[in-house]
XYZ file of C-alpha atoms in Angstrom:
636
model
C 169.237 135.514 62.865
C 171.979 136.496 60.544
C 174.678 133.505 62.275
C 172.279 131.339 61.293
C 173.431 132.018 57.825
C 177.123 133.499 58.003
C 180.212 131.780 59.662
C 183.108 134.018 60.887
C 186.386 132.930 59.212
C 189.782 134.620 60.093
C 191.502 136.119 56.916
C 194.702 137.401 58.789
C 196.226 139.132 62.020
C 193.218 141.142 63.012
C 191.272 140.768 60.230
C 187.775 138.726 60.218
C 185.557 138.118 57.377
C 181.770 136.640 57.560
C 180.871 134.123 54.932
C 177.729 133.002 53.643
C 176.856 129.383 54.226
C 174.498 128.932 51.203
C 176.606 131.399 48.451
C 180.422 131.505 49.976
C 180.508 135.049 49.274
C 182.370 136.528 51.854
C 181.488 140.201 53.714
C 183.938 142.675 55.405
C 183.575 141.985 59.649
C 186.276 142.994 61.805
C 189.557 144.753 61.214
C 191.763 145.223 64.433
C 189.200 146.884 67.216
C 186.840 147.633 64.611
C 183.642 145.935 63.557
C 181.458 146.646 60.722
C 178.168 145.669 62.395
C 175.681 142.939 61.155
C 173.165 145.423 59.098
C 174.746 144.331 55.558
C 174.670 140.391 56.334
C 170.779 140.869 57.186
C 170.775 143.243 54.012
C 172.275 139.786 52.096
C 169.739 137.463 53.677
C 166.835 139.296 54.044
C 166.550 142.182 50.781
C 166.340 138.878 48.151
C 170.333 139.112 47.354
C 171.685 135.634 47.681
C 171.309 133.650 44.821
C 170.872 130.557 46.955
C 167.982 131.385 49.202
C 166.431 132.844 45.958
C 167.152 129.067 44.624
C 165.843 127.057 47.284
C 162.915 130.133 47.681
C 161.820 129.281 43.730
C 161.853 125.596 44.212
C 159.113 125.804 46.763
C 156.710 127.797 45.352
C 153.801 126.068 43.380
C 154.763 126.035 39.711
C 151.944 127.117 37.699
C 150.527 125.068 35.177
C 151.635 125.659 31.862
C 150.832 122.856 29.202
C 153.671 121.848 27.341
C 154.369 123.321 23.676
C 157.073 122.682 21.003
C 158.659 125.705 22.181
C 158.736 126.830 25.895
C 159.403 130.037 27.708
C 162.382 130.671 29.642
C 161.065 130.827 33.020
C 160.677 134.867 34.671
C 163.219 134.349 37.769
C 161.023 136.032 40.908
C 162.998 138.215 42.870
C 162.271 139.281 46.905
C 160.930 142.711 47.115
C 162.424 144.823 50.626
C 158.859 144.615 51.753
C 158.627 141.109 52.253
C 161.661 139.977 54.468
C 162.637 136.053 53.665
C 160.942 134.328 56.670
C 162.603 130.138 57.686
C 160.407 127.628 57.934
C 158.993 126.744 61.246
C 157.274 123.268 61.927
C 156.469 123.871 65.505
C 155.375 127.424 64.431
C 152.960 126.027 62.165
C 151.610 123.544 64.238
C 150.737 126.186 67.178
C 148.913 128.391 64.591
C 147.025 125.607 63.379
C 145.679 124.499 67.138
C 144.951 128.221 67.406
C 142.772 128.345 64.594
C 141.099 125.144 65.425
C 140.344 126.591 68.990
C 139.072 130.083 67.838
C 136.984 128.758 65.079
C 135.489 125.158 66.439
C 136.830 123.381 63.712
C 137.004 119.667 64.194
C 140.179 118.014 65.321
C 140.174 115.869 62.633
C 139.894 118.390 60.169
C 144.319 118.104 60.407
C 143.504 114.340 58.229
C 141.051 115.515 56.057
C 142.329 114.328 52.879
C 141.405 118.440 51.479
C 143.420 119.735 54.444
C 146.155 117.911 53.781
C 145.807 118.482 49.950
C 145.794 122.398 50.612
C 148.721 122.531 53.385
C 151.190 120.125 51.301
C 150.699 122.959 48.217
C 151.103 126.049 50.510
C 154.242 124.667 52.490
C 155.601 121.021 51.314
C 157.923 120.900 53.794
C 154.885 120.823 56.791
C 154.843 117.461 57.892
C 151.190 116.513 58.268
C 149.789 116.383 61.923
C 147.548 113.697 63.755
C 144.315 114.272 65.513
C 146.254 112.993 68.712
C 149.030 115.554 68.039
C 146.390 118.327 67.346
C 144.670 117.859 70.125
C 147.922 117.613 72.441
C 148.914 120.958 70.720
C 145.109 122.371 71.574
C 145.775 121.466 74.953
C 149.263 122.894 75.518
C 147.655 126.114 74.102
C 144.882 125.794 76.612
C 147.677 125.202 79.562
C 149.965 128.596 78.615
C 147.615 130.352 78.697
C 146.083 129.051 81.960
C 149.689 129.637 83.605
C 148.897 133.150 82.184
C 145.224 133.885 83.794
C 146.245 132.195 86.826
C 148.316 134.757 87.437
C 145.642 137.513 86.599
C 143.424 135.983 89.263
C 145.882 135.868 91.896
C 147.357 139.353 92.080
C 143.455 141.127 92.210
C 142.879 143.189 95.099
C 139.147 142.468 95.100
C 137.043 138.561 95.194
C 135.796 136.910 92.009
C 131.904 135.845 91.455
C 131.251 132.645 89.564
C 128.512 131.997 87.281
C 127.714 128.612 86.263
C 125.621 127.237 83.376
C 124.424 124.075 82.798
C 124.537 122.592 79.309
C 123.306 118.709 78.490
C 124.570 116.481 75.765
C 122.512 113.708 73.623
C 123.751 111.609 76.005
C 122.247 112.911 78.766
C 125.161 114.171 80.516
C 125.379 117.489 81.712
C 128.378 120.341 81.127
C 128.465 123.033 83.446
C 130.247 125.784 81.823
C 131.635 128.372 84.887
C 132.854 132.301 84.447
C 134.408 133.708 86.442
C 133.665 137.856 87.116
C 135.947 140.398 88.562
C 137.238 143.795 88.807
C 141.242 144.249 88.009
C 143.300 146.308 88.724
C 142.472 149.691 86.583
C 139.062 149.171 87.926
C 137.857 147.062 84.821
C 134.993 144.733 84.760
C 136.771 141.398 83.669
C 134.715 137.808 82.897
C 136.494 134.738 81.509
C 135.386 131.318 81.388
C 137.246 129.278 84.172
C 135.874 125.359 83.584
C 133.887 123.480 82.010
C 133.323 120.193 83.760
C 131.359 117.228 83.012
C 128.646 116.045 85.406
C 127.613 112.366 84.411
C 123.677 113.042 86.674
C 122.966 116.801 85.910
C 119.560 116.407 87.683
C 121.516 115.224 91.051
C 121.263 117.658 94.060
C 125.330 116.896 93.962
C 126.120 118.461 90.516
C 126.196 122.133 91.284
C 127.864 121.710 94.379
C 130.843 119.128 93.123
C 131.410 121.714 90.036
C 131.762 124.176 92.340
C 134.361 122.585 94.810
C 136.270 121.477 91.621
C 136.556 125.379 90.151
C 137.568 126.810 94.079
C 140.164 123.832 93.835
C 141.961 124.354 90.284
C 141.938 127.845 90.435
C 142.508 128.690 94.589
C 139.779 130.233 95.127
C 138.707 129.389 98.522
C 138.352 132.610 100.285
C 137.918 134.912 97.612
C 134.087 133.587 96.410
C 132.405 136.403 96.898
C 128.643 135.236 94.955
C 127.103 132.614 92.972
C 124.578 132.921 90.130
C 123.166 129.990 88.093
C 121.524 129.314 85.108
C 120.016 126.241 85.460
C 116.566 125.279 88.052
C 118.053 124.052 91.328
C 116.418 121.795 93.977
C 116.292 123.008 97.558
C 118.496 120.177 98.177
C 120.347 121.237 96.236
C 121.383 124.653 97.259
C 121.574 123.250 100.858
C 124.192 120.537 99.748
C 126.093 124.030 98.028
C 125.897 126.299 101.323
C 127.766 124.160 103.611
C 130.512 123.722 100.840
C 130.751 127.612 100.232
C 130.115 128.312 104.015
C 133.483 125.731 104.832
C 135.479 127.247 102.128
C 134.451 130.700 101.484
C 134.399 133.381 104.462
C 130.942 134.161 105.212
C 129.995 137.695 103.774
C 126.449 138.787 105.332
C 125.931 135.704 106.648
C 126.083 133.642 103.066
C 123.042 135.835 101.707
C 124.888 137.157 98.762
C 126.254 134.167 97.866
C 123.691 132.499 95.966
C 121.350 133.902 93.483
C 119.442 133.507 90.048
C 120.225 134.666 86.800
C 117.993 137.118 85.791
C 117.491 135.889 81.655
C 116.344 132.377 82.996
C 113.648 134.518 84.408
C 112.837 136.486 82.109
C 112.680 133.659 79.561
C 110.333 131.175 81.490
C 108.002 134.443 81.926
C 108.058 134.910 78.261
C 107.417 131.429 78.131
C 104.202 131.870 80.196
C 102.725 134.597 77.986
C 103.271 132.706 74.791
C 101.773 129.441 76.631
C 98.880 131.452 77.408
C 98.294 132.889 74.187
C 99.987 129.888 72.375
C 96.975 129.396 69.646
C 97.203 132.666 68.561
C 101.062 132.407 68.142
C 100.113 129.537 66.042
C 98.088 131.332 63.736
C 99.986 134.282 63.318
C 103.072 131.994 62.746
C 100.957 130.139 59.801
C 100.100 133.368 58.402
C 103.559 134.741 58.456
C 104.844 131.670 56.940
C 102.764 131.429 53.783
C 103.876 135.045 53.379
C 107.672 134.282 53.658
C 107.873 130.627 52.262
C 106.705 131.734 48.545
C 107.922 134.713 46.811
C 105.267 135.320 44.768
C 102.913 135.609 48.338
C 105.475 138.343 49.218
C 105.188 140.292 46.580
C 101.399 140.081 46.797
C 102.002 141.268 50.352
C 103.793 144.287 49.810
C 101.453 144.742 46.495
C 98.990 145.408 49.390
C 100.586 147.126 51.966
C 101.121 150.095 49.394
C 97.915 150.056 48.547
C 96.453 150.624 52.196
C 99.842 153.100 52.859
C 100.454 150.831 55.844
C 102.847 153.374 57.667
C 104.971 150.175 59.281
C 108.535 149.923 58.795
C 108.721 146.462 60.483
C 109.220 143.155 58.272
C 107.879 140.252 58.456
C 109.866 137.347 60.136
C 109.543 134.127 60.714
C 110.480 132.937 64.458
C 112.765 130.321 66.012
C 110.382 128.725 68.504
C 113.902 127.764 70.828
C 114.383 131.925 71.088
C 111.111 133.786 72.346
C 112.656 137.151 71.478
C 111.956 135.932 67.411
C 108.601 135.192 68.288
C 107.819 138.881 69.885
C 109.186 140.076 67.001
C 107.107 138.508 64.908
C 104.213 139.223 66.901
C 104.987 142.895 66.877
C 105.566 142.816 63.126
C 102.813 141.163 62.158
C 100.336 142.915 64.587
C 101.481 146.130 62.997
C 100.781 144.988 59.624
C 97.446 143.430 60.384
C 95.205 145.155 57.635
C 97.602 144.000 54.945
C 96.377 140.579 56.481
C 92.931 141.221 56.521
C 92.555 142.173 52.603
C 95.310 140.064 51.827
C 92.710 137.495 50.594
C 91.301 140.284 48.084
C 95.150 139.566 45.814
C 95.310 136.471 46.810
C 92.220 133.796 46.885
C 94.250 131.082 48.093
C 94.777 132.628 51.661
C 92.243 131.300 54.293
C 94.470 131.848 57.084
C 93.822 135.126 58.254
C 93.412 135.578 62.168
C 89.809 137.359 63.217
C 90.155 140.610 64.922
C 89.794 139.225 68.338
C 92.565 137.345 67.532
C 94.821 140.545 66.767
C 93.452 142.062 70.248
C 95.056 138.820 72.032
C 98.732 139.326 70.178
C 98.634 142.844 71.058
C 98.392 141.973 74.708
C 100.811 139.361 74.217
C 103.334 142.124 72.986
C 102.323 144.360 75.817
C 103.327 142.109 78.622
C 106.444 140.308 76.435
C 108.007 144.259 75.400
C 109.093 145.402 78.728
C 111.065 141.861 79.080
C 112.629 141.811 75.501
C 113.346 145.198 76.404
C 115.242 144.280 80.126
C 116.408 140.682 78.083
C 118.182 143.161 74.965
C 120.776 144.937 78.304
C 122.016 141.706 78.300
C 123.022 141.173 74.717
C 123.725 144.863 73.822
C 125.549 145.981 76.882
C 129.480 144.898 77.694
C 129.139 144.296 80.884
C 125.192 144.660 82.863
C 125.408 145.490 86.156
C 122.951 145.067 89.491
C 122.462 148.282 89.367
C 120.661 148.461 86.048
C 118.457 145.781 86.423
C 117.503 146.893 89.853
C 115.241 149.698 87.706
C 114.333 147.141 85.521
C 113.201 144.641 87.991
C 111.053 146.780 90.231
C 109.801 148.316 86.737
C 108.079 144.910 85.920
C 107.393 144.047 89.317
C 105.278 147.573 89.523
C 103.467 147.101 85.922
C 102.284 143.448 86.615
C 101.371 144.375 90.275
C 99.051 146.765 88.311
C 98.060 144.252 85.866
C 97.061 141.967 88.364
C 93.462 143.802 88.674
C 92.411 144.075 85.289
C 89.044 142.860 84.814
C 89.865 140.543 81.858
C 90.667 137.233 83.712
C 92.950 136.403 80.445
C 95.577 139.328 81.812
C 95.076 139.236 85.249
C 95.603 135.378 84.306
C 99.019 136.132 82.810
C 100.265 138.837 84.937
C 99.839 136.382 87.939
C 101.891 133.873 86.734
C 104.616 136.672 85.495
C 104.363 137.469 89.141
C 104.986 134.863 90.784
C 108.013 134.044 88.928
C 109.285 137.828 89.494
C 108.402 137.920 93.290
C 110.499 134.832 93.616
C 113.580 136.526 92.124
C 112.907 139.740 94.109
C 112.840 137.560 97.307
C 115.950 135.897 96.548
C 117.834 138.845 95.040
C 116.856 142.493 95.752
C 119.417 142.612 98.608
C 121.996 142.278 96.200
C 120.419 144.604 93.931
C 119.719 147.041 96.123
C 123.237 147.084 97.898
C 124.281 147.819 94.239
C 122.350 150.416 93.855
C 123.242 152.031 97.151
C 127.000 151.665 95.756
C 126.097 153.800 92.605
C 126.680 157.958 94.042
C 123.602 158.813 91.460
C 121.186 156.723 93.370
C 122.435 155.422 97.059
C 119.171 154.575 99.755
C 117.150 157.250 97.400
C 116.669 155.117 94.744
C 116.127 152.137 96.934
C 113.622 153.979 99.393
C 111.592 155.485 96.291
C 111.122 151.627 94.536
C 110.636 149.694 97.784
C 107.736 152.459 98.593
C 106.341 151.738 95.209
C 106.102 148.067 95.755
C 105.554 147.193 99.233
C 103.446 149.964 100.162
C 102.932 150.396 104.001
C 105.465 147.671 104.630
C 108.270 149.587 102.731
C 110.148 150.890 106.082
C 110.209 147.054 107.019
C 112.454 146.064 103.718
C 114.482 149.769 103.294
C 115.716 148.523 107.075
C 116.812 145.145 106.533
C 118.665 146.802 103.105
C 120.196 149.620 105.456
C 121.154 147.500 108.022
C 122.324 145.128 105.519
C 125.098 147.203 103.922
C 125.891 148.850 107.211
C 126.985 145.229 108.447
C 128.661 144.467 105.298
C 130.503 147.134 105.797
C 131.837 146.726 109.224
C 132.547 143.304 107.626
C 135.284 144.610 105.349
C 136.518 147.146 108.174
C 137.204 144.173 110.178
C 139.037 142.264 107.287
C 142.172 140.535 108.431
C 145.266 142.393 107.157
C 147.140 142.896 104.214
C 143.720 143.064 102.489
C 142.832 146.298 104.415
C 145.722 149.063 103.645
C 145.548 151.196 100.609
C 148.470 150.868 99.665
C 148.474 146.949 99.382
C 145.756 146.997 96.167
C 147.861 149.229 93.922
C 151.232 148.428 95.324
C 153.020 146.563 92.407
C 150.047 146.857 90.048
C 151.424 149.537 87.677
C 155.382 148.369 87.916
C 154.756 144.973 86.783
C 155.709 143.637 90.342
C 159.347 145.912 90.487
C 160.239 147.351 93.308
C 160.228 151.039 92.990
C 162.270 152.821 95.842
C 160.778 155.790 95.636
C 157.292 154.066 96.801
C 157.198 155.113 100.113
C 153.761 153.025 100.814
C 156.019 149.415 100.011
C 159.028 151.189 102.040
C 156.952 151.663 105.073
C 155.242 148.020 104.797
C 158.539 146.641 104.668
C 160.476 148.588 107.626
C 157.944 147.109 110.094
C 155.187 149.401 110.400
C 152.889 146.113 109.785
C 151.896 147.016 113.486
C 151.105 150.410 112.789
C 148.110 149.509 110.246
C 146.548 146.843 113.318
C 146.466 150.187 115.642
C 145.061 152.121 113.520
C 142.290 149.646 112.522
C 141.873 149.295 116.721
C 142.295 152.632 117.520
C 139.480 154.123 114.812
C 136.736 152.030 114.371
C 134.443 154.339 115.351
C 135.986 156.762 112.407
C 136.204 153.670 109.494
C 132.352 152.771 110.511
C 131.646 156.435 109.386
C 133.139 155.947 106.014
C 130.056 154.661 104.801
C 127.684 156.801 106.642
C 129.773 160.231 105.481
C 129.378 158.713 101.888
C 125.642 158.212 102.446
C 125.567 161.471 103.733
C 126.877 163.335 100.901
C 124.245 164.850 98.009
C 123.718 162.536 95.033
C 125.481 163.148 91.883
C 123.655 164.120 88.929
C 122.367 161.582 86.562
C 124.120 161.760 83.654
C 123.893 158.884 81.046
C 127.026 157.598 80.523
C 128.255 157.738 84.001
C 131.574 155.079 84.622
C 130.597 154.232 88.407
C 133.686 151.748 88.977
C 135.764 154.809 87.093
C 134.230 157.082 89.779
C 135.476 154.291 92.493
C 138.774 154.411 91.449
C 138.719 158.101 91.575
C 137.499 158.418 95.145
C 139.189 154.676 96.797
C 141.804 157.207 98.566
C 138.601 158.988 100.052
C 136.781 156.094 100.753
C 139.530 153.186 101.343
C 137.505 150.446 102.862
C 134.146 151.342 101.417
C 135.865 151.042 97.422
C 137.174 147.636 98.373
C 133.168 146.698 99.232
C 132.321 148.656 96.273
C 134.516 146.342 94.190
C 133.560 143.374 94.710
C 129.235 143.951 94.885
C 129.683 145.710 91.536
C 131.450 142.721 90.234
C 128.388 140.462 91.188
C 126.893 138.793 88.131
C 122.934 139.391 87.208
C 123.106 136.623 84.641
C 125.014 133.283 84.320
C 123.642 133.174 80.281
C 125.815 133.973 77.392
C 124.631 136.499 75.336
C 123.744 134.243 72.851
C 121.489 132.273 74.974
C 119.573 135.338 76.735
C 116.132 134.577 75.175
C 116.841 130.578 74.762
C 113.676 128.954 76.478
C 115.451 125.203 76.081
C 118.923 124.112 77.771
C 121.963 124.316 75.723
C 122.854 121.315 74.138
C 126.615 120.503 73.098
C 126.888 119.540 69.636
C 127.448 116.039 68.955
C 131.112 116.148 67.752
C 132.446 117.788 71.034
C 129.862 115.558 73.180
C 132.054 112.389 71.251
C 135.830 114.052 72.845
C 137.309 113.961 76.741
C 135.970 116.417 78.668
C 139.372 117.281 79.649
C 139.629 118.122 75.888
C 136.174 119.990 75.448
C 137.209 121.852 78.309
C 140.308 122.989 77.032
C 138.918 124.185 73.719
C 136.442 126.015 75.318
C 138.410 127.915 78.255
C 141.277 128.349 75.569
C 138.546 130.407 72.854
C 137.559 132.521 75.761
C 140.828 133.523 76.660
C 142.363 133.863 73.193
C 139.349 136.256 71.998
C 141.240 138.723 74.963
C 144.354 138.095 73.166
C 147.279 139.313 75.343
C 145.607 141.798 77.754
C 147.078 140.035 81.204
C 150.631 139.601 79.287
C 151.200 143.204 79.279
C 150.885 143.479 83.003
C 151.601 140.552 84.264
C 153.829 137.465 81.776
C 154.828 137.530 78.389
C 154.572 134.016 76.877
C 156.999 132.787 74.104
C 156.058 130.582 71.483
């Protein structure tokens, strides 16, 4: 920095001077073989002490206004406190922090020619030159494309495969966006998601949509090989998931025979049961919701309201709330509010004559049920919102939970619930069928739980027939397993996963692991995989084997993993990757939405390629530099 301001002129034989290039003072340097350093030039530059930066500093701050008397003020001359370092002016600087903010925030492109914008920046700095939209959004996308280069490289180096979720979004004009996230476990045994595309599909009803957005992510990102599941968000066509199988089947390896590789998210299911209950009960709803809103709309009803409630000592702590009919998780709430403050309802009409809307007492037995069979899903629905990152293995328990209490409900005598716990059921059973193997091989991954768990649940719900489904999950993970034993090489050796993970890919001689790798003991690892199959296939039955650990709360299973891959080489690498496996492709926004996501009209009106990047780029900024400190520093 400081040559930017000081030239070096020679005074005499062995003696060098630095001088200013703004105030010509000149500053000891060098005499003969010695040099006095650079710490009093940045002292000049940067402490506030030369009278021409402190110039060309006053002239561009914002002169205050100050109307214009007969006699005026000598002006107060500022001066730079050490704090607060003088900083040049950076155009290019600017213009990165400005497509940063417009990425992180969803401001509009064209916010940069707002006349206010350019009002506000021209008083802050007037030597910004003012931006286009079509320089804006080349500056979004060059932000989008570092830090692609940057995740890229995050996704290449894991030692495990990635799962993809994919969510489709539709437009006002009808076209569809599928948004796709990408899950995996790094290095330090982290649970990592980020959003990989989102890509445009003019026919989102098309049997083709899925399966093209797919083959486009596997492409951009080189991925084929190291799919490892798929989970979607959106209703799919049996011709459709039979135009995706061949696709995944011809570029992914087949991992137990393609059954893990599709499967659905579990908040789409939960939501279009919740949307069954309130169907079934949806005149009630109606009249609750009218009730509730001639409380909340007017605030001298409210007052009358809680006028009455302390007068009956209604012991509920719930408020009132008026629901968002595109969220069913408002309308529960409501129900359970309101439900609980039903007597305040039922005299309400003794404050308040004008009231006529109060629902009978059959109609407050109906919303109870309603909350009955709607808790236990707003209950599984809220692990998706509150937790960081849900995992098979929880909603395994809550699954066969709901599966169990409607199974029960099923033979109540009131046709109105046995009504609505069929429907709930059928919609359940079908998510069992198509994903309790993946479930359950999660839960046999978990050392609190292994078959136990799996044996006690499938006894619960299949009855006699249990042995018939604990088999095909026993022999399931037994083949998966022999599946990873019989991985080709260098995915197999210990040592290859952690190798240059920690060293930031430098070789470290005293890593005898790389040493041996490179000295040609390649060979080696193939006899020992040939020479002790019968020892690697026991990995997994030694680990089964072994008593269960106690269950504690807040136990870190991948953190247990990572503590016991050295014990359990090839059975942590199958570990990784079925603990990485997605149970919902929803953001956690959009757990209890019961419509499809629609993108707002502005970003429906730019390129894809452009909605793309600001999306990806968001995601990726919000984890700031994480993958730069292991992996590439980026300069700006």
């Amino acid at each position: 920095m400081v040559w930017e301001y000081f030239t070096i002129e020679t005074v005499s034989a062995g003696c060098r001077r630095a001088c200013c290039n703004r105030c010509k003072q000149s500053f000891a340097y060098s005499t003969g073989s010695k040099v006095a350093g650079t710490s009093h030039l940045k002292r000049h530059i940067a402490k506030g002490t030369c009278p021409a930066l402190l110039r060309d500093q006053y002239n561009n701050q914002l002169t205050p206004y100050n109307p214009k008397t007969g006699g005026s003020e000598p002006r107060k001359r500022r001066y730079r406190s050490p704090s607060s370092p003088f900083i040049p002016f950076d155009q290019d600087r600017c213009r990165h922090e400005i497509a940063r903010m417009i990425i992180m925030h969803e401001y509009p492109l064209h916010m940069v020619e707002h006349p206010g914008f350019i009002a506000f920046v021209q008083n802050l700095q007037p030597r910004f030159d003012k931006v286009s939209f079509n320089t804006v959004q080349g500056d979004c996308v060059a932000t989008y494309l570092r830090e692609k280069q940057s995740l890229m490289k995050l996704i290449e180096g894991i030692p495990g495969r990635v799962c993809l979720t994919l969510d489709m979004w539709t437009s006002n004009q009808t076209l569809g966006y599928v948004f796709i996230t990408g899950h995996f476990i790094d290095f330090e045994w982290k649970l990592q998601s980020r959003v990989l595309n989102v890509i445009m599909e003019p026919y989102p009803d098309s049997d083709s949509a899925l399966s093209h957005a797919v083959a486009a992510c596997l492409s951009d990102w080189s991925l084929e090989g190291k799919l490892f599941s798929l989970t979607f968000n959106h209703p799919t066509s049996e011709a459709g998931l039979e135009n995706l199988r061949p696709l995944l089947c011809t570029k992914n390896p087949l991992i137990l025979n393609g059954q893990l590789l599709l499967g659905n998210c579990i908040a789409r299911t939960l939501s279009r049961m919740a949307k069954d209950v309130l169907g079934a009960g949806h005149e009630i709803v109606k009249k609750i919701r009218d009730s509730v809103k001639y409380v909340k709309t007017s605030e001298s009803h409210d007052e009358k309201f809680v006028q009455v409630k302390n007068q009956l000592q209604v012991p509920s702590e719930k408020s009132l709330i008026l629901d968002n009919q595109t969220q069913w998780n408002t309308t529960y709430q409501m129900l359970a509010a309101a439900s609980e403050l039903k007597e305040v309802f039922n005299c309400l009409d003794t404050s308040d004559p004008d009231y006529k809307l109060a629902p009978s007492m059959e109609d407050w037995k109906v919303a109870e049920t309603l909350c009955t069979f709607l808790k236990p899903l707003f209950d599984a629905a809220s692990i998706l919102t509150t937790t960081t990152n849900p995992t098979a293995i929880t909603f395994f328990h809550e699954a066969w939970k709901i599966h169990a209490d409607l199974g029960r409900s099923i033979t109540n005598e009131d046709p109105f619930i046995s009504n609505i716990a069929k429907s709930m059921l059928e919609k359940i059973d079908k998510y069992w069928k198509d994903c309790s193997l993946i479930l359950a091989i999660a839960v046999v991954m978990d050392p609190r739980f292994k078959m136990k768990l799996v044996e006690f649940s499938f006894t619960k719900i299949f009855g006699e027939d249990a042995p018939t489904y604990i088999k095909i999950v026993d022999d399931g993970i037994h083949e998966l397993f022999l599946e990873y034993v019989a991985l080709p090489l260098p995915l197999t050796p210990t040592y290859t996963e952690e190798g240059n993970a920690g060293n930031n890919g430098k070789t470290d001689e005293s890593q005898q692991g790389n040493l041996l790798s490179d000295q040609g003991l390649t060979d080696f690892d193939v006899y020992i995989m040939e020479t002790s199959s019968q020892q690697m296939k026991s990995e997994l039955d030694q680990y089964l084997e072994e008593s269960l650990l106690p269950r504690v709360q807040e136990f870190d299973v991948l953190g247990w993993w990572k503590l016991n891959k050295m014990k359990y080489p090839t059975l942590s690498k199958m570990a990784r990757d079925i603990l990485s496996i997605p149970v919902s492709a929803a953001a956690p926004d959009s757990v209890f939405d019961i419509i499809i996501k629609q993108l707002d009209e502005y970003r429906s009106s730019l390129r894809p390629e452009t909605v793309e990047a600001l999306i990806c780029a968001k995601d990726w900024l919000h984890y700031g530099s994480e993958e730069s400190n292991a992996l590439v520093k980026m300069e700006f």
